Coordinates of C-alpha atoms in Angstrom, one line a residue:
M117 CA -27.0 24.3 -6.1
R118 CA -26.4 27.1 -8.6
K119 CA -29.5 26.0 -10.6
L120 CA -31.5 26.0 -7.4
A121 CA -30.3 29.5 -6.4
V122 CA -31.2 30.8 -9.9
T123 CA -34.6 29.2 -9.7
V124 CA -35.2 30.7 -6.2
M125 CA -34.1 34.2 -7.4
F126 CA -36.4 33.9 -10.4
I127 CA -39.4 33.0 -8.2
L128 CA -38.6 35.8 -5.7
A129 CA -38.3 38.3 -8.6
F130 CA -41.7 37.1 -9.9
V131 CA -43.3 37.4 -6.5
F132 CA -42.0 40.9 -6.0
A133 CA -43.0 42.0 -9.5
F134 CA -46.5 40.5 -9.0
G135 CA -46.8 42.3 -5.6
A136 CA -45.7 45.6 -7.1
L137 CA -48.2 45.2 -9.9
N138 CA -51.0 44.5 -7.4
Q139 CA -50.0 47.6 -5.4
A140 CA -50.0 49.7 -8.6
K141 CA -53.5 48.3 -9.4
S142 CA -54.8 49.2 -5.9
A143 CA -53.3 52.7 -6.2
D144 CA -55.2 53.2 -9.5
L145 CA -58.6 52.5 -7.7
I146 CA -60.7 55.5 -6.8
K147 CA -61.3 55.3 -3.0
L148 CA -65.0 56.1 -2.4
P149 CA -66.2 56.7 1.2
T150 CA -69.9 55.8 1.3
C151 CA -72.5 55.9 4.1
W152 CA -74.8 53.1 5.1
M153 CA -77.0 51.9 8.0
P154 CA -77.6 48.3 8.9
E155 CA -80.6 48.0 6.6
H156 CA -81.8 46.2 3.4
E157 CA -80.0 48.6 1.0
L158 CA -76.7 47.8 2.6
F159 CA -76.8 44.5 0.6
F160 CA -75.9 46.2 -2.6
P161 CA -72.5 47.7 -1.7
W162 CA -71.7 44.8 0.7
Y163 CA -72.3 42.1 -1.9
A164 CA -70.5 44.3 -4.5
K165 CA -67.4 44.3 -2.3
K166 CA -67.7 40.5 -1.7
M167 CA -67.8 39.9 -5.5
G168 CA -65.2 42.6 -6.4
W169 CA -67.7 44.5 -8.6
D170 CA -66.5 47.8 -7.3
K171 CA -62.9 47.1 -8.4
E172 CA -64.2 46.1 -11.9
E173 CA -65.4 49.7 -12.2
G174 CA -62.1 51.1 -10.8
L175 CA -63.6 51.9 -7.4
D176 CA -62.7 50.9 -3.9
L177 CA -65.9 51.3 -1.9
E178 CA -65.5 52.1 1.8
L179 CA -68.7 51.2 3.7
I180 CA -69.0 53.6 6.7
Y181 CA -71.5 52.7 9.5
F182 CA -74.0 55.2 10.7
E183 CA -76.9 54.9 13.2
S184 CA -79.3 57.2 11.4
G185 CA -80.0 59.2 8.3
M186 CA -79.3 62.5 9.9
Q187 CA -75.9 61.3 11.0
E188 CA -75.2 60.4 7.4
L189 CA -76.2 63.8 6.1
E190 CA -74.2 65.6 8.7
A191 CA -71.1 63.7 7.5
L192 CA -71.5 65.0 3.9
P193 CA -70.2 68.6 4.3
A194 CA -67.1 67.2 6.0
K195 CA -66.6 64.8 3.1
Q196 CA -66.5 61.9 5.5
C197 CA -68.6 60.2 2.8
V198 CA -69.6 61.4 -0.6
L199 CA -72.2 58.8 -1.7
G200 CA -74.5 56.3 0.0
A201 CA -78.1 55.7 0.9
T202 CA -80.6 57.2 3.3
G203 CA -84.3 57.6 4.0
G204 CA -86.6 60.0 2.2
V205 CA -87.0 62.2 5.3
P206 CA -83.4 63.0 6.0
M207 CA -82.8 63.3 2.3
V208 CA -85.3 66.3 2.1
L209 CA -83.6 68.0 5.1
G210 CA -80.2 67.2 3.7
A211 CA -81.1 68.8 0.4
L212 CA -82.4 72.0 2.2
R213 CA -79.5 72.2 4.7
Y214 CA -76.5 70.9 2.8
G215 CA -77.5 70.8 -0.9
A216 CA -77.3 67.0 -0.8
Q217 CA -78.3 65.5 -4.1
M218 CA -80.6 62.5 -4.8
V219 CA -78.8 60.3 -7.4
G220 CA -81.2 57.4 -7.4
L221 CA -84.6 56.3 -6.1
G222 CA -84.3 53.1 -4.0
N223 CA -86.7 50.6 -2.5
D224 CA -90.1 51.3 -0.9
E225 CA -89.7 51.1 2.9
S226 CA -93.2 52.2 3.7
F227 CA -94.1 48.8 5.2
L228 CA -91.3 48.6 7.7
N229 CA -91.3 52.0 9.3
A230 CA -93.9 51.6 12.0
V231 CA -95.4 52.6 15.4
F232 CA -95.6 49.9 18.1
V233 CA -97.5 49.6 21.4
R234 CA -97.4 47.0 24.1
P235 CA -100.1 44.3 23.9
D236 CA -101.7 45.6 27.1
S237 CA -102.1 49.1 25.7
P238 CA -105.7 50.3 25.1
I239 CA -104.5 51.2 21.6
A240 CA -104.0 47.4 20.8
K241 CA -107.8 46.9 21.3
A242 CA -108.9 49.7 19.1
K243 CA -108.4 48.6 15.4
G244 CA -110.1 50.3 12.5
K245 CA -111.8 53.1 14.5
I246 CA -111.1 55.5 11.5
K247 CA -113.1 54.2 8.5
D248 CA -110.6 55.0 5.8
F249 CA -107.7 53.3 7.8
P250 CA -109.0 49.8 8.7
N251 CA -105.6 48.5 9.7
V252 CA -104.6 51.4 12.0
Y253 CA -105.1 51.0 15.8
G254 CA -106.1 53.7 18.3
T255 CA -108.3 56.7 19.0
A256 CA -107.4 60.3 19.2
E257 CA -108.4 60.3 22.9
D258 CA -106.0 57.4 23.8
I259 CA -103.1 58.9 21.8
K260 CA -103.2 62.6 22.8
G261 CA -100.6 63.5 25.4
K262 CA -98.9 60.1 25.3
T263 CA -95.1 59.6 25.0
F264 CA -93.5 58.5 21.7
L265 CA -89.9 57.2 21.6
V266 CA -88.6 58.2 18.2
T267 CA -85.4 58.9 16.3
T268 CA -86.3 62.4 15.1
V269 CA -86.0 63.5 11.5
S270 CA -86.1 59.9 10.3
S271 CA -88.3 57.5 8.5
A272 CA -89.6 56.3 11.8
H273 CA -90.5 59.9 12.7
Y274 CA -92.4 60.1 9.4
A275 CA -94.3 56.9 10.5
M276 CA -95.2 58.6 13.7
S277 CA -96.4 61.9 12.1
S278 CA -98.4 59.9 9.5
Y279 CA -100.0 57.9 12.3
L280 CA -100.9 61.0 14.2
K281 CA -102.4 62.6 11.0
V282 CA -104.9 59.7 10.7
F283 CA -106.5 61.0 13.9
G284 CA -106.1 64.7 13.1
L285 CA -103.2 65.1 15.5
K286 CA -99.8 66.7 15.2
D287 CA -96.4 66.1 16.8
S288 CA -97.2 68.9 19.2
D289 CA -100.2 67.0 20.6
V290 CA -97.9 64.2 22.0
V291 CA -94.6 64.0 24.0
V292 CA -91.7 63.2 21.7
K293 CA -88.6 61.6 23.2
Q294 CA -85.6 61.5 20.9
M295 CA -83.5 58.3 21.0
D296 CA -81.5 56.2 18.7
Q297 CA -83.2 52.9 17.6
S298 CA -81.3 50.5 19.9
S299 CA -82.0 52.8 22.9
I300 CA -85.7 52.9 22.0
M301 CA -85.7 49.0 22.0
A302 CA -84.1 48.9 25.5
A303 CA -86.3 51.7 26.9
F304 CA -89.6 50.3 25.6
E305 CA -88.7 46.8 26.9
S306 CA -88.1 48.4 30.4
G307 CA -91.5 50.1 30.4
V308 CA -90.5 53.6 29.2
G309 CA -92.9 55.4 26.8
D310 CA -96.3 54.5 25.4
F311 CA -95.2 54.2 21.7
A312 CA -92.0 53.0 20.0
C313 CA -91.3 54.3 16.5
L314 CA -89.0 51.9 14.6
W315 CA -87.5 50.9 11.3
A316 CA -86.3 47.5 10.1
P317 CA -84.6 45.5 11.4
Y318 CA -85.8 46.7 14.8
T319 CA -89.4 46.2 13.7
Y320 CA -88.7 42.4 13.5
K321 CA -87.5 42.3 17.1
A322 CA -90.5 44.3 18.1
E323 CA -92.8 41.7 16.5
E324 CA -90.9 38.9 18.3
N325 CA -91.4 40.7 21.6
G326 CA -95.1 40.6 21.0
W327 CA -95.5 44.3 20.5
I328 CA -98.5 45.4 18.4
E329 CA -98.0 47.4 15.2
A330 CA -100.4 50.4 15.6
A331 CA -99.6 51.6 12.1
N332 CA -96.9 51.7 9.5
V333 CA -96.3 54.4 6.8
N334 CA -98.3 52.4 4.3
T335 CA -101.4 51.6 6.5
A336 CA -101.4 55.3 7.5
G337 CA -101.9 56.2 3.9
A338 CA -98.4 57.5 3.0
A339 CA -95.3 56.3 1.2
L340 CA -91.6 56.5 1.8
P341 CA -88.6 55.5 -0.3
I342 CA -84.9 54.9 0.4
V343 CA -82.8 57.1 -1.8
F344 CA -79.2 57.0 -3.1
I345 CA -77.6 60.3 -2.1
G346 CA -74.5 62.2 -2.9
D347 CA -72.5 65.3 -1.8
K348 CA -73.4 68.1 -4.3
E349 CA -69.9 69.3 -5.0
Y350 CA -68.5 65.8 -5.4
C351 CA -71.3 64.7 -7.7
E352 CA -71.0 67.7 -9.9
K353 CA -67.2 67.3 -10.2
N354 CA -67.2 63.5 -10.7
P355 CA -70.3 62.5 -12.6
E356 CA -68.5 59.5 -14.1
V357 CA -67.8 58.2 -10.6
V358 CA -71.5 58.5 -9.7
A359 CA -72.3 56.5 -12.8
K360 CA -69.8 53.8 -11.8
F361 CA -71.3 53.7 -8.3
L362 CA -74.8 53.3 -9.7
R363 CA -73.7 50.6 -12.1
V364 CA -72.3 48.7 -9.2
M365 CA -75.5 49.2 -7.1
F366 CA -77.7 48.0 -9.9
R367 CA -75.9 44.7 -10.2
G368 CA -77.1 43.9 -6.7
I369 CA -80.5 45.4 -7.2
N370 CA -81.0 43.3 -10.3
K371 CA -79.9 40.2 -8.5
L372 CA -82.6 40.6 -5.8
Q373 CA -85.3 41.6 -8.3
E374 CA -84.6 38.5 -10.4
E375 CA -84.1 36.0 -7.6
G376 CA -86.0 37.3 -4.6
A377 CA -85.7 35.5 -1.2
T378 CA -83.9 32.4 -2.3
E379 CA -82.0 30.3 0.2
E380 CA -78.7 31.7 -1.1
N381 CA -79.9 35.3 -0.7
I382 CA -81.3 34.6 2.8
K383 CA -78.0 33.2 3.9
L384 CA -76.2 36.2 2.4
F385 CA -78.4 38.6 4.3
Q386 CA -77.7 36.8 7.5
E387 CA -73.9 36.8 6.8
M388 CA -74.1 40.5 5.9
Y389 CA -75.8 41.7 9.1
K390 CA -73.5 39.5 11.3
E391 CA -70.3 40.5 9.5
W392 CA -70.9 44.2 9.0
A393 CA -73.2 45.2 12.0
G394 CA -72.7 42.4 14.5
M395 CA -76.5 41.6 14.3
E396 CA -77.9 38.1 14.5
Y397 CA -80.6 37.6 11.9
S398 CA -82.9 34.6 11.9
H399 CA -83.8 32.8 8.6
E400 CA -87.3 34.3 8.9
Q401 CA -86.1 37.8 9.5
A402 CA -83.7 37.8 6.6
K403 CA -86.5 36.4 4.3
K404 CA -88.8 39.1 5.4
D405 CA -86.2 41.8 4.9
I406 CA -85.9 40.8 1.2
E407 CA -89.6 40.3 0.6
M408 CA -90.9 43.5 2.4
H409 CA -88.6 46.0 0.6
P410 CA -89.9 46.1 -3.0

């Protein structure tokens, strides 16, 4: 009995010591609040957390959910997040308004920020009316004065403005209704508005609904990146943390660049959207998400 008691005490002491060591290790990690939307670039921090890559760099990434880029930028001054990723459009405004810094240039999302119409719209029957834009649908006469559902100051807004520019039009020539992306989907399905301006993954659902892509940023002759962003004060005070963050991101970036849309990566994307955003992704949607974000 005495031997058993000694053995039990030794095991308990080991367990307590191991637990204390783990607590000390966790306390040594730099907690890093970061901002993300349910989009392609989310894969990099999500997979890093899954693999423990952040901890290897001494970081503890917190992945905070946002609905739009402007929501992310507005969280920077309050230090709700200090690093993350957003679209090129809110990045510009964030730099002007809050001094936000671009710490890395991300993927090209020009192909998946688009303007959609319903299949019975006259726009859907007017492809290539402007010679230099053969894949753009519509005419200035059919577009002017119509209602666009759009998340303003966003990549989808840039898609709208790029589309209008093809026809020599401006935002002021149409009716702009501000909505978040999920609200746009619901409103457009119920018959509200003439155009829906969307970004991925909502573009995939739009295609499944049979909506017609009138234009995307690329077909409208423009380009648009995702960028890694940071709070100016935090980045200037903690350049080594920014470097660690980028090292972690590039491990995921390199994985996708080298492997592409493998079955493993497709399943990981499905798992990521379900786990982090509660969004069901089909095999084809996940595959397209990887392939269409060079």
